Coordinates of C-alpha atoms in Angstrom, one line a residue:
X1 CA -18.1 -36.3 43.8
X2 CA -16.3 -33.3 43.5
X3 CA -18.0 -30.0 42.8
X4 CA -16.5 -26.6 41.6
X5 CA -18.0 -23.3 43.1
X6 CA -17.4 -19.9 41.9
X7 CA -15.6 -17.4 44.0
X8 CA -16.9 -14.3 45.3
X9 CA -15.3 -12.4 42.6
X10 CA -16.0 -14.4 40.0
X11 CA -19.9 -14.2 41.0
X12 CA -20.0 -10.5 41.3
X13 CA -18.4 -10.4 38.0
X14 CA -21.0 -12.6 36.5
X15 CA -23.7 -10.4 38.2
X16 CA -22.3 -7.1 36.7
X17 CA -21.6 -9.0 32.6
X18 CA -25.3 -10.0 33.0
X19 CA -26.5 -6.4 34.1
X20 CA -24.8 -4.6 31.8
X21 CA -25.2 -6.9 28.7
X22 CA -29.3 -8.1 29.4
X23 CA -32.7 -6.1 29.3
X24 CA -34.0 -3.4 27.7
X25 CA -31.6 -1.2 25.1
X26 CA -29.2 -4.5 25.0
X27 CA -29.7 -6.0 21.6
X28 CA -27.3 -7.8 19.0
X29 CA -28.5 -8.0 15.1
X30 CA -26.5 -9.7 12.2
X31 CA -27.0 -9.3 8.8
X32 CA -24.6 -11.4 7.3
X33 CA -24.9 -10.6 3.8
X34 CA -23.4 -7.0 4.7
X35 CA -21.1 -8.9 7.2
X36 CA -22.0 -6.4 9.8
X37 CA -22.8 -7.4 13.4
X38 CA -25.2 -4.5 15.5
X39 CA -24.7 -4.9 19.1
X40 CA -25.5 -2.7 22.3
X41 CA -24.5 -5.7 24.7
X42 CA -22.3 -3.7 26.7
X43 CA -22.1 -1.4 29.8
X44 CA -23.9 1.8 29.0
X45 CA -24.8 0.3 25.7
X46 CA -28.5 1.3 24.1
X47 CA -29.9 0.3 20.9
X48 CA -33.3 -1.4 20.8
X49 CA -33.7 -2.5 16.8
X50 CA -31.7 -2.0 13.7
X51 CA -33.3 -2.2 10.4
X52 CA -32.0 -2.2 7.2
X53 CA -33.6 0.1 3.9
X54 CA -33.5 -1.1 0.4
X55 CA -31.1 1.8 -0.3
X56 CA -28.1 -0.4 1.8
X57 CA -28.8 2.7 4.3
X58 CA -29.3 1.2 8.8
X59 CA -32.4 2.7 10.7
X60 CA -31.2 2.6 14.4
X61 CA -33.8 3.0 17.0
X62 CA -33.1 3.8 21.0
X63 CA -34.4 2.1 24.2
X64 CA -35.8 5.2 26.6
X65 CA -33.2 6.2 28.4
X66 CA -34.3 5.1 31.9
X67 CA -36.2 1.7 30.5
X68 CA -33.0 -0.8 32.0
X69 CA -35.2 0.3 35.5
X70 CA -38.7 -0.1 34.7
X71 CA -39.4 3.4 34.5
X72 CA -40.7 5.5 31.0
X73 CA -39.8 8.9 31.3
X74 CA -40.9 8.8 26.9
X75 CA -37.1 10.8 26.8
X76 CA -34.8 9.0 23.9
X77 CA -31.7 10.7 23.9
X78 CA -28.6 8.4 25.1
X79 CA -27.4 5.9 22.4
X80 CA -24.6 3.9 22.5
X81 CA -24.0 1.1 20.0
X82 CA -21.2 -0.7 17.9
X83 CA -20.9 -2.4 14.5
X84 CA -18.5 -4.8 13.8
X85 CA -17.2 -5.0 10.0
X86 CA -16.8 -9.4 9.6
X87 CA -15.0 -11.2 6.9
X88 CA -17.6 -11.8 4.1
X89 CA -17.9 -15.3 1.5
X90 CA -16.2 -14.3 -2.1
X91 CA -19.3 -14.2 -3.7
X92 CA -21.3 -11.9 -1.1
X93 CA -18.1 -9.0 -0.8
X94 CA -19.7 -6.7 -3.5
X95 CA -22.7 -6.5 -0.8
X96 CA -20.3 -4.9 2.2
X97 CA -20.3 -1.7 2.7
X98 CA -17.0 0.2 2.5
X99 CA -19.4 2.9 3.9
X100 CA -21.5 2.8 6.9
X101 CA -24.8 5.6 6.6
X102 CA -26.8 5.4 9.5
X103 CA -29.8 7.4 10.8
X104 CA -30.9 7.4 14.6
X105 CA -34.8 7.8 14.1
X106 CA -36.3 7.7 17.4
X107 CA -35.1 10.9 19.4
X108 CA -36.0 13.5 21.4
X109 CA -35.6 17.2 20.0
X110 CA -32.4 18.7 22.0
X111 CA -33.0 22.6 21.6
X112 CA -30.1 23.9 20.2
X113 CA -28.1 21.4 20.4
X114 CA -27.2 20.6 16.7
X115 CA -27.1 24.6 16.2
X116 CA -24.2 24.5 18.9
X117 CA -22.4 22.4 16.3
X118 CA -22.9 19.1 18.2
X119 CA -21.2 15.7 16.6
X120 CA -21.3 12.3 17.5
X121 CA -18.4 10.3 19.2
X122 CA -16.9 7.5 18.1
X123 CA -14.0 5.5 18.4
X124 CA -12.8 1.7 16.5
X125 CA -10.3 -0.5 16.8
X126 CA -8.9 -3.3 14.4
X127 CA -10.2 -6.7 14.9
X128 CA -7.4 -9.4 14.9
X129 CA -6.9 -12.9 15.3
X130 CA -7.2 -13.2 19.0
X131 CA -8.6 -15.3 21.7
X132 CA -12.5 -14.0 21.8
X133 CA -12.0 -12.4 25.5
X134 CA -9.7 -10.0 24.0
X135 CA -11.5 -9.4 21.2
X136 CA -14.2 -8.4 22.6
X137 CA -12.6 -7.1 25.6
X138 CA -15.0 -3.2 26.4
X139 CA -11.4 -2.0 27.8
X140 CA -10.1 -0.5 25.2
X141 CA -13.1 1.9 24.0
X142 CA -12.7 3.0 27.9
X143 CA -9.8 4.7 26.8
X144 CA -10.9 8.5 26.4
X145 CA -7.8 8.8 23.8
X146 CA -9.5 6.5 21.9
X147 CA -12.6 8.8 21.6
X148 CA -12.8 11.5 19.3
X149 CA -15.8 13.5 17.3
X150 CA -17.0 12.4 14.4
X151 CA -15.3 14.4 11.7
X152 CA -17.9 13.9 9.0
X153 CA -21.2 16.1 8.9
X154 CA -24.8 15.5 10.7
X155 CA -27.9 16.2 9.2
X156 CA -31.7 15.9 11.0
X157 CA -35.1 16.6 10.5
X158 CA -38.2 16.9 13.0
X159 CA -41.0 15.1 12.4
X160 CA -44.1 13.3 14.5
X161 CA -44.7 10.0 15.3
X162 CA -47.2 7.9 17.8
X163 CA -46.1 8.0 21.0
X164 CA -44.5 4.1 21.9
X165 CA -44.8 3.4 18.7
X166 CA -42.2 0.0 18.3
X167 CA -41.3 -0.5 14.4
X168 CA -38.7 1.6 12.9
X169 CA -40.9 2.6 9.5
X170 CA -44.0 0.8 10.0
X171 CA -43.2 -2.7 8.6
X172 CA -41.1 -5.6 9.5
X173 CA -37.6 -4.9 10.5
X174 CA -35.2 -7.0 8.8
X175 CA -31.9 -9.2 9.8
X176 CA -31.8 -11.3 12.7
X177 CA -32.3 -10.4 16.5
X178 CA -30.0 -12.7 18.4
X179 CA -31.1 -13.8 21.8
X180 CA -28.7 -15.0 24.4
X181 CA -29.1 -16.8 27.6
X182 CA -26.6 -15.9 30.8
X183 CA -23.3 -18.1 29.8
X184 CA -23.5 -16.6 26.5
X185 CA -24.9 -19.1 24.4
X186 CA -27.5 -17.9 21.3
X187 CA -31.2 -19.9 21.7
X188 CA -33.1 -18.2 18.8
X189 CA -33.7 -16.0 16.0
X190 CA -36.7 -14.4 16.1
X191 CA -38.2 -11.8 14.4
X192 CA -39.5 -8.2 15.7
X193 CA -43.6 -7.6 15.3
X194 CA -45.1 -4.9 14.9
X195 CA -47.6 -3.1 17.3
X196 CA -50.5 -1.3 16.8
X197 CA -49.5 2.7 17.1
X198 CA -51.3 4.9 19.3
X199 CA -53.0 7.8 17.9
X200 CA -51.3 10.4 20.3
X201 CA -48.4 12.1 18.3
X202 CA -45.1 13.6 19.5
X203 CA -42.2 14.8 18.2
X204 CA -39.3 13.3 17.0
X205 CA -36.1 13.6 15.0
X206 CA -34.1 11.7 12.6
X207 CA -30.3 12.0 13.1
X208 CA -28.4 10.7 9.9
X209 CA -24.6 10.0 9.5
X210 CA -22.3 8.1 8.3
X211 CA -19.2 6.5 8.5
X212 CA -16.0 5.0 6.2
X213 CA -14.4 1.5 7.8
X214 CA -10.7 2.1 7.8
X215 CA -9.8 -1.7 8.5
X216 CA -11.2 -5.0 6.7
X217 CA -12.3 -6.2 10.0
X218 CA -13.1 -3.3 12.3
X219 CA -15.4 -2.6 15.2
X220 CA -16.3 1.3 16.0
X221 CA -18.6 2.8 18.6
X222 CA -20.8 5.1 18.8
X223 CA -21.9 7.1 21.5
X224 CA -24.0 10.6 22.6
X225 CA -20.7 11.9 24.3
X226 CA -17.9 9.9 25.8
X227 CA -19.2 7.1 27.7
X228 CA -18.2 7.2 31.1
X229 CA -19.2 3.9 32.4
X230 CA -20.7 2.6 35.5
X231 CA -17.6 -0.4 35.1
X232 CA -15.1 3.2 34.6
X233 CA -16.3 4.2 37.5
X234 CA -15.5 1.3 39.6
X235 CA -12.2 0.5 37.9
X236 CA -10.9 4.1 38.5
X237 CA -12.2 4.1 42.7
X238 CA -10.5 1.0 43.0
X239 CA -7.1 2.3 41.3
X240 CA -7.4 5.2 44.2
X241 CA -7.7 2.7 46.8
X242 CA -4.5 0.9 45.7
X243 CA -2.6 4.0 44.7
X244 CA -2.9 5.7 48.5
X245 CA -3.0 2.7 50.7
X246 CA 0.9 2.5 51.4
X247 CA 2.5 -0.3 51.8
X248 CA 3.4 0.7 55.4
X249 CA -0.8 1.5 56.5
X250 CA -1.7 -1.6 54.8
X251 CA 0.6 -3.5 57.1
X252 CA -0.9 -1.7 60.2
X253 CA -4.2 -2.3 58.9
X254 CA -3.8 -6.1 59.0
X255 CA -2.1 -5.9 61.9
X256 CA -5.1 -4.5 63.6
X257 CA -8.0 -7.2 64.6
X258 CA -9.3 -6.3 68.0
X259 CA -12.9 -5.4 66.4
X260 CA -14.9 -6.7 63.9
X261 CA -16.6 -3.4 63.0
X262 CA -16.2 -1.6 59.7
X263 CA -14.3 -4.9 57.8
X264 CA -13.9 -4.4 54.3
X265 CA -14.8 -7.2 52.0
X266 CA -10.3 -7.2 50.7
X267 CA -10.4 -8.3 54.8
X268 CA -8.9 -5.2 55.8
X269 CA -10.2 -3.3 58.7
X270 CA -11.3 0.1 58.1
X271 CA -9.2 2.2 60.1
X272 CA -6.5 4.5 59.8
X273 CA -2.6 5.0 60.8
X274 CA -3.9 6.1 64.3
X275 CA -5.8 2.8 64.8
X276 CA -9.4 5.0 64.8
X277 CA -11.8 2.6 64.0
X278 CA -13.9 4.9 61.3
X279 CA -16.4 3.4 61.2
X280 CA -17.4 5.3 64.5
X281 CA -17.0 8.9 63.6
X282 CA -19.3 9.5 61.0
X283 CA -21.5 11.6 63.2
X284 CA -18.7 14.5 64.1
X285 CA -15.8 13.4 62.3
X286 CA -12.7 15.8 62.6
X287 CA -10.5 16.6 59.4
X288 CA -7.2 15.6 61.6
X289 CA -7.7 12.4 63.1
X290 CA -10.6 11.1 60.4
X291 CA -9.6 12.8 57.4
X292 CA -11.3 9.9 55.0
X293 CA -14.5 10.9 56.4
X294 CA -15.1 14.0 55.5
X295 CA -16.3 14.0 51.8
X296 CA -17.1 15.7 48.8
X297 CA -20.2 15.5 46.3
X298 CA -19.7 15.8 42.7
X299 CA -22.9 16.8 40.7
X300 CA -22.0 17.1 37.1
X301 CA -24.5 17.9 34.4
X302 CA -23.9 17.9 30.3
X303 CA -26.4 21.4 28.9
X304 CA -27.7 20.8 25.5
X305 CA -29.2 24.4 25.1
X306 CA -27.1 26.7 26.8
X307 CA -23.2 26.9 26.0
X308 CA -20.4 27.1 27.8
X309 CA -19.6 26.0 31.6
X310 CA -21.1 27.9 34.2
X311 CA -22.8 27.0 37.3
X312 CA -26.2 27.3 39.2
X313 CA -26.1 27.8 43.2
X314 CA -28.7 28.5 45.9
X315 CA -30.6 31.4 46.8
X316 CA -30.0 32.2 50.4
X317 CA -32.2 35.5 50.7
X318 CA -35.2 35.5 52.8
X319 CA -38.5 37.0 52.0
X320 CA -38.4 40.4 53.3
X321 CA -41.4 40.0 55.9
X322 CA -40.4 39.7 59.2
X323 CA -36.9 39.7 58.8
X324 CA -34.8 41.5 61.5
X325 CA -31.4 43.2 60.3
X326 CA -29.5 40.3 61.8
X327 CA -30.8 37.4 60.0
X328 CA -30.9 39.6 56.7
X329 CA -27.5 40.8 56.9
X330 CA -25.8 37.5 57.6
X331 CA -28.3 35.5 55.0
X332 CA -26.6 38.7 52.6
X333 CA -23.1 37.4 53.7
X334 CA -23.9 33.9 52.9
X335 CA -24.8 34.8 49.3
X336 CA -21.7 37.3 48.4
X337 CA -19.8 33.8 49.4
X338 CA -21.8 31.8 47.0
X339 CA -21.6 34.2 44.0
X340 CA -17.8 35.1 44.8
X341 CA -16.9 31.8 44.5
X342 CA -18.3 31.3 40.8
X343 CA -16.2 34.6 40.5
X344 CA -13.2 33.6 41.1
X345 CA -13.7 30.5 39.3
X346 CA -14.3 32.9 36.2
X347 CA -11.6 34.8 36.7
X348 CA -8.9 31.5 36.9
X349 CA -10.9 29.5 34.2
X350 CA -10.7 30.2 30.6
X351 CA -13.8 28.7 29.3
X352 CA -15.9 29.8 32.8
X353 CA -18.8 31.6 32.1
X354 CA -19.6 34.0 35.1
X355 CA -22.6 35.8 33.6
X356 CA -24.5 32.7 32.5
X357 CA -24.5 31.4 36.2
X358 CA -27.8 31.2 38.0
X359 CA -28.4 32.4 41.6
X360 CA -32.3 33.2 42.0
X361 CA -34.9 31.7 44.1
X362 CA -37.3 30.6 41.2
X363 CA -34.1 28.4 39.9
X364 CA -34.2 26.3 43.1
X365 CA -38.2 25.8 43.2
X366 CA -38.6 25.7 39.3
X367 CA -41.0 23.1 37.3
X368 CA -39.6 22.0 34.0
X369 CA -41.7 21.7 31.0
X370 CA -41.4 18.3 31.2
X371 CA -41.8 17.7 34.7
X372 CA -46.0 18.8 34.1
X373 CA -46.3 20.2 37.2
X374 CA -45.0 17.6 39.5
X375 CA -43.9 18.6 42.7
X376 CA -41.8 15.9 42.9
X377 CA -39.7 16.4 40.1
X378 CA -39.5 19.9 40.1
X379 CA -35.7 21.5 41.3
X380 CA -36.9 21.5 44.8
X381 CA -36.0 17.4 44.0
X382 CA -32.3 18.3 42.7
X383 CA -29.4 17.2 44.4
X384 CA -28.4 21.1 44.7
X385 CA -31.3 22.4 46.4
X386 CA -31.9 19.0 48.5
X387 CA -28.7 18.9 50.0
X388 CA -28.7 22.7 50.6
X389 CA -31.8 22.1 52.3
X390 CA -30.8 19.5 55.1
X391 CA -27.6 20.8 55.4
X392 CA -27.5 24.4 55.6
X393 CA -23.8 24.4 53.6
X394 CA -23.3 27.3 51.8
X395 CA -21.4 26.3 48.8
X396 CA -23.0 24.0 47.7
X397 CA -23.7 24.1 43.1
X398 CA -24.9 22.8 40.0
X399 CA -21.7 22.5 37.7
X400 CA -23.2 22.6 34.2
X401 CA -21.2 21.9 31.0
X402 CA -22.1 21.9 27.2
X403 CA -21.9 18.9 25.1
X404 CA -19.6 20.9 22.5
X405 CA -18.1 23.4 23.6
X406 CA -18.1 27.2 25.2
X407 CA -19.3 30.8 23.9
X408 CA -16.3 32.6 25.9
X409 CA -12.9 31.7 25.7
X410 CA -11.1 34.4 28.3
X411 CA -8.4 35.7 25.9
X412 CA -8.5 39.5 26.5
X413 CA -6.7 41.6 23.7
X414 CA -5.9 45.1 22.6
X415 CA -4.3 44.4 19.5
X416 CA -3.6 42.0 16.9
X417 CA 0.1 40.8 18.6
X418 CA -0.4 41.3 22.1
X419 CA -2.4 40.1 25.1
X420 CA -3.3 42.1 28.0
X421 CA -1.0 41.4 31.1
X422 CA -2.8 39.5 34.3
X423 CA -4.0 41.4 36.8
X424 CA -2.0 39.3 38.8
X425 CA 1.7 40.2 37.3
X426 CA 3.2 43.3 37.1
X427 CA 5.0 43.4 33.5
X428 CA 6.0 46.1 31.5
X429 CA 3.2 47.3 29.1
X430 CA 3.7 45.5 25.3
X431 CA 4.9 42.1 26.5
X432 CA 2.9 38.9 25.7
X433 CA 0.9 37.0 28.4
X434 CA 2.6 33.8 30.2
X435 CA -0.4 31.0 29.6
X436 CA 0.5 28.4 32.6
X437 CA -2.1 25.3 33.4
X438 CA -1.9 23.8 37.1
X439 CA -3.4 20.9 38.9
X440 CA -3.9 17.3 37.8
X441 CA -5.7 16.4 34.1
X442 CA -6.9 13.8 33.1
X443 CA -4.8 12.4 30.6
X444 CA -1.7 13.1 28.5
X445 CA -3.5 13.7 25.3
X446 CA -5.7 16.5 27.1
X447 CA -2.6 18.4 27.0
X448 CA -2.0 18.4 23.5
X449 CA -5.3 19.1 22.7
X450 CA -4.8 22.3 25.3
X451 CA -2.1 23.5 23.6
X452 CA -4.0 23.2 20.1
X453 CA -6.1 25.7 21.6
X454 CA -3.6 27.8 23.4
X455 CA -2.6 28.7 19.7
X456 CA -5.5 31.1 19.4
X457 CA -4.1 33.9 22.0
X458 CA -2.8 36.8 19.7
X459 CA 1.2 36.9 20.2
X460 CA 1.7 33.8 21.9
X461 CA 5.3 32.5 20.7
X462 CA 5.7 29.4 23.0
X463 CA 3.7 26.5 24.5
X464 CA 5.5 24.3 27.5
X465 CA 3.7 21.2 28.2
X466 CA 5.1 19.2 31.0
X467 CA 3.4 16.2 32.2
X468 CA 3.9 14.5 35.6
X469 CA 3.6 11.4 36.4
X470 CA 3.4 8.1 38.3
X471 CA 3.1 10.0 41.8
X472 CA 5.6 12.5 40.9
X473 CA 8.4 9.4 39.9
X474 CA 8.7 10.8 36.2
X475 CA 8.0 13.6 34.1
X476 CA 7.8 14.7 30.1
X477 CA 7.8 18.0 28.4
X478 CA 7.2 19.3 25.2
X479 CA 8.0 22.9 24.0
X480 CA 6.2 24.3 21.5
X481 CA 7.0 27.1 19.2
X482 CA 4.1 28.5 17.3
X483 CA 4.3 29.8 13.9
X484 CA 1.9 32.5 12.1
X485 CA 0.9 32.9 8.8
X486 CA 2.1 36.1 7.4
X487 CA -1.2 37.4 6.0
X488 CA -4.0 36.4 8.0
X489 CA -1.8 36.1 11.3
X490 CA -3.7 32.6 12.3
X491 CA -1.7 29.6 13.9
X492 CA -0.1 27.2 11.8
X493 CA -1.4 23.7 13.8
X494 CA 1.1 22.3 16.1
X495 CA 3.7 19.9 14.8
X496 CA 3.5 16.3 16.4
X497 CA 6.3 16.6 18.9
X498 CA 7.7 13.5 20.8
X499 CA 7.7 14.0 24.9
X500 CA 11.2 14.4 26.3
X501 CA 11.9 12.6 29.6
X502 CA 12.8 14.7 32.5
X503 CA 16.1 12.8 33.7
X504 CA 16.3 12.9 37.5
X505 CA 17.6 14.7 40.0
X506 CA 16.1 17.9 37.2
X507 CA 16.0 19.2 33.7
X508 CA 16.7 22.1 32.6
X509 CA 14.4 23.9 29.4
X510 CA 16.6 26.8 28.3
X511 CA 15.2 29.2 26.0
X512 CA 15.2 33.0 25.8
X513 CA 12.8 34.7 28.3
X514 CA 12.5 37.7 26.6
X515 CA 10.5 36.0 23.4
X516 CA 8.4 35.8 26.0
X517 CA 7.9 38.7 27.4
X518 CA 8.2 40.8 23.8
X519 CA 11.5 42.4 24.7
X520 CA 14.1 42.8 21.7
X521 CA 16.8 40.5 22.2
X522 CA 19.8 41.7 24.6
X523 CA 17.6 43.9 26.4
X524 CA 17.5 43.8 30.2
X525 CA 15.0 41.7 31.8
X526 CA 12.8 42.8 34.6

């Protein structure tokens, strides 16, 4: 009798559809008279019921954020959901909506967030006749480009509700809660009950929306802020792996087999060119000869209530008592590293906001108001202050990031048609600031966007994008000139150019270098 058994892949693939499409936030509801389909069955997905008013309107509520783990922290602020738009019966199409109005009523206040001008992401796609692994493929909503903010306006309310309370209004929610099994196939329809409320109150609020279908069949998402995905994540290491393992080092890694130490589960052994097994050098490894071993952490945070980006970093000041010179005056070196850092950050990073950054001792021992006086979850607990802690490193930060976006934009002017010079050029006084953007982004698009908001420096006359890509194999550039209105002096938007290839061995852009540096034309450039 012959028997079929999965491979390897195959199983860990089944393992990670049926963690990131079961428990709690993952629900699907139907309501086939609207031919809409509710569904949170995806990675990073959270919705926990959807019910709908008399008024056609949808009444979304939210899992807590950390209930997939077992753990109530009674915070409700991630959300991530889609609605699929279906074909509808003749008879029932006067009942779809052409117009989706939704209200999130389940979550926690976020202090000046909406006053910061926060919107919702979203992003759809058209549904077509396709085999249903493509259809419902998560791929291509993991395409930032796909994302953008919601154009249409927000409105919410506070208000006070029991604490775990479980219905959406206090009576049964309506349309059809689909259960599936692992292997995908639906068991029941059940209906959600209602539990009794607790008398304990907190606070809530009601975020309404809404949205207009562009396609007959259509699914769009919706999500906090981009969804960066634990499957993203994964995808994106693994590209790395392929992308710098040459073809050459992967032939010297299979050639080598004398140990069994440090084998990877592709069956390559983890070592380098030199043949250093690296598995072996964690404990002093040296940037020449292990170079993969010495590593950098990554703590990122999104700030509802403060804007801009800015950073918070350790205090290395002792207390004053007993202190000799020594100590103090190298523990003073220390910190004049940390803060000049975040200066000179500022100073290269438009958006960088030096003066909002954080440096003091109570900022590394802090309780939260919502940590009620827990010592351990207060800041000592961070990953900042923890890893300063055991290792001693001095630069070692907080990078925090608002939602929306910043409160300084580093454009420094004197007039209304010029920009100061850098303090890193030497021009001649009256010319117009050379705007340049190095290192890697991370995506085409983020370039347009860029130079969307280059437009805003008084006097700029050109924009040149260039793009490089596939490991410096080709490049695209697009030069922008940007036009002014006459009588309020504001930037016309930029006109949709089409990238032009750089043909190898170069390109040239010619254009006139002294538009650019506000010299009349013939005149002799510096």
């Amino acid at each position: 009798m012959a028997s079929v058994s999965a491979t390897s892949d195959e199983s860990e693939a089944s393992v990670v559809r049926r963690v990131t499409s079961t428990g709690p936030g993952k629900s699907e509801w139907q309501f086939t008279e609207r031919g809409l389909r509710f569904s949170s069955r995806f990675d990073g997905g959270n919705m926990a019921q959807v019910h709908l008013n008399p008024s056609g309107t949808f009444d979304v509520k939210v899992s807590e954020d950390a209930a997939a783990f077992g753990i109530s922290t009674g915070y409700s602020t991630w959300f991530y959901f889609e609605v699929e738009r279906e074909v509808v019966e003749a008879d029932k199409a006067t009942k779809q909506p052409h117009d989706l109005h939704l209200t999130l009523v389940n979550l926690n206040p976020q202090r000046g967030l909406f006053k910061n001008g926060y919107t919702i992401m979203y992003s759809s796609v058209e549904v077509v006749d396709e085999p249903a692994t493509t259809v419902t493929s998560s791929c291509v909503f993991q395409d930032e480009k796909q994302w953008a903010r919601l154009p249409t306006l927000l409105s919410f309310e506070k208000y006070t509700a029991p604490v775990e309370e479980s219905s959406v209004h206090g009576e049964e929610a309506q349309g059809e809660h689909i259960d599936v099994e692992e292997g995908g196939q639906e068991v029941n329809l059940v209906k959600v009950s209602l539990k009794e409320a607790d008398a304990k109150k907190e606070v809530k609020i009601r975020l309404s929306f809404s949205y207009k279908f562009k396609f007959s069949r259509e699914r769009v998402r919706f999500a906090f802020c981009y969804p960066y995905t634990y499957t993203r994540v994964q995808e994106e290491l693994a590209s790395l792996d392929r992308q710098f393992v040459e073809p050459e080092q992967r032939e010297l890694e299979s050639s080598i087999s004398s140990t069994k130490e440090g084998k990877t589960p592709s069956n390559m052994y983890y070592h380098h060119t030199r043949g250093v097994n690296l598995n072996r050098v964690y404990e002093d490894p040296q940037p020449e000869l292990a170079p993969t071993e010495n590593m950098v952490y990554l703590d990122l945070h999104a700030h509802a209530n403060r804007r801009g980006c800015f950073i918070f970093g350790n205090n290395h000041l002792p207390d004053m008592l007993d202190v000799n010179n020594e100590a103090m005056e190298t523990a003073i070196a220390r910190q004049v590293q940390t803060q000049l850092y975040a200066r000179l950050v500022g100073l290269h990073t438009p958006f960088f906001d030096y003066m909002a950054c954080l440096f003091d001792k109570n900022n590394m021992t802090r309780h939260d108001l919502r940590d009620n006086s827990n010592a351990t979850t207060s800041r000592q607990g961070s990953s900042r202050v923890a890893l300063y802690r055991a290792t001693g490193l001095t630069y070692v930060y907080t990078i925090e990031c608002n939602y929306n976006e910043g409160g300084v934009e580093r454009f420094y002017t004197d007039s209304d048609d010029q920009v100061l010079k850098s303090m890193f050029l030497e021009w001649p006084e009256g010319t117009i600031y050379i705007v340049e953007l190095g290192g890697w982004g991370t995506g085409v698009g983020f370039l347009d966007w860029k130079a969307q908001q280059w437009t805003r420096i008084p006097g700029l006359r050109f924009i040149l994008c260039v793009v490089v890509m596939d490991r410096l194999a080709s490049a695209e550039y697009k030069l922008y000139t940007v036009e002014r209105n006459a009588q309020t002096n504001e930037a016309d938007p930029l006109p949709d150019l089409a990238p032009v290839r750089v043909e190898a061995p170069h390109a040239m852009v010619k254009f006139d270098s002294r538009e650019l540096m506000g010299l009349p034309p013939g005149a002799v450039i510096p």
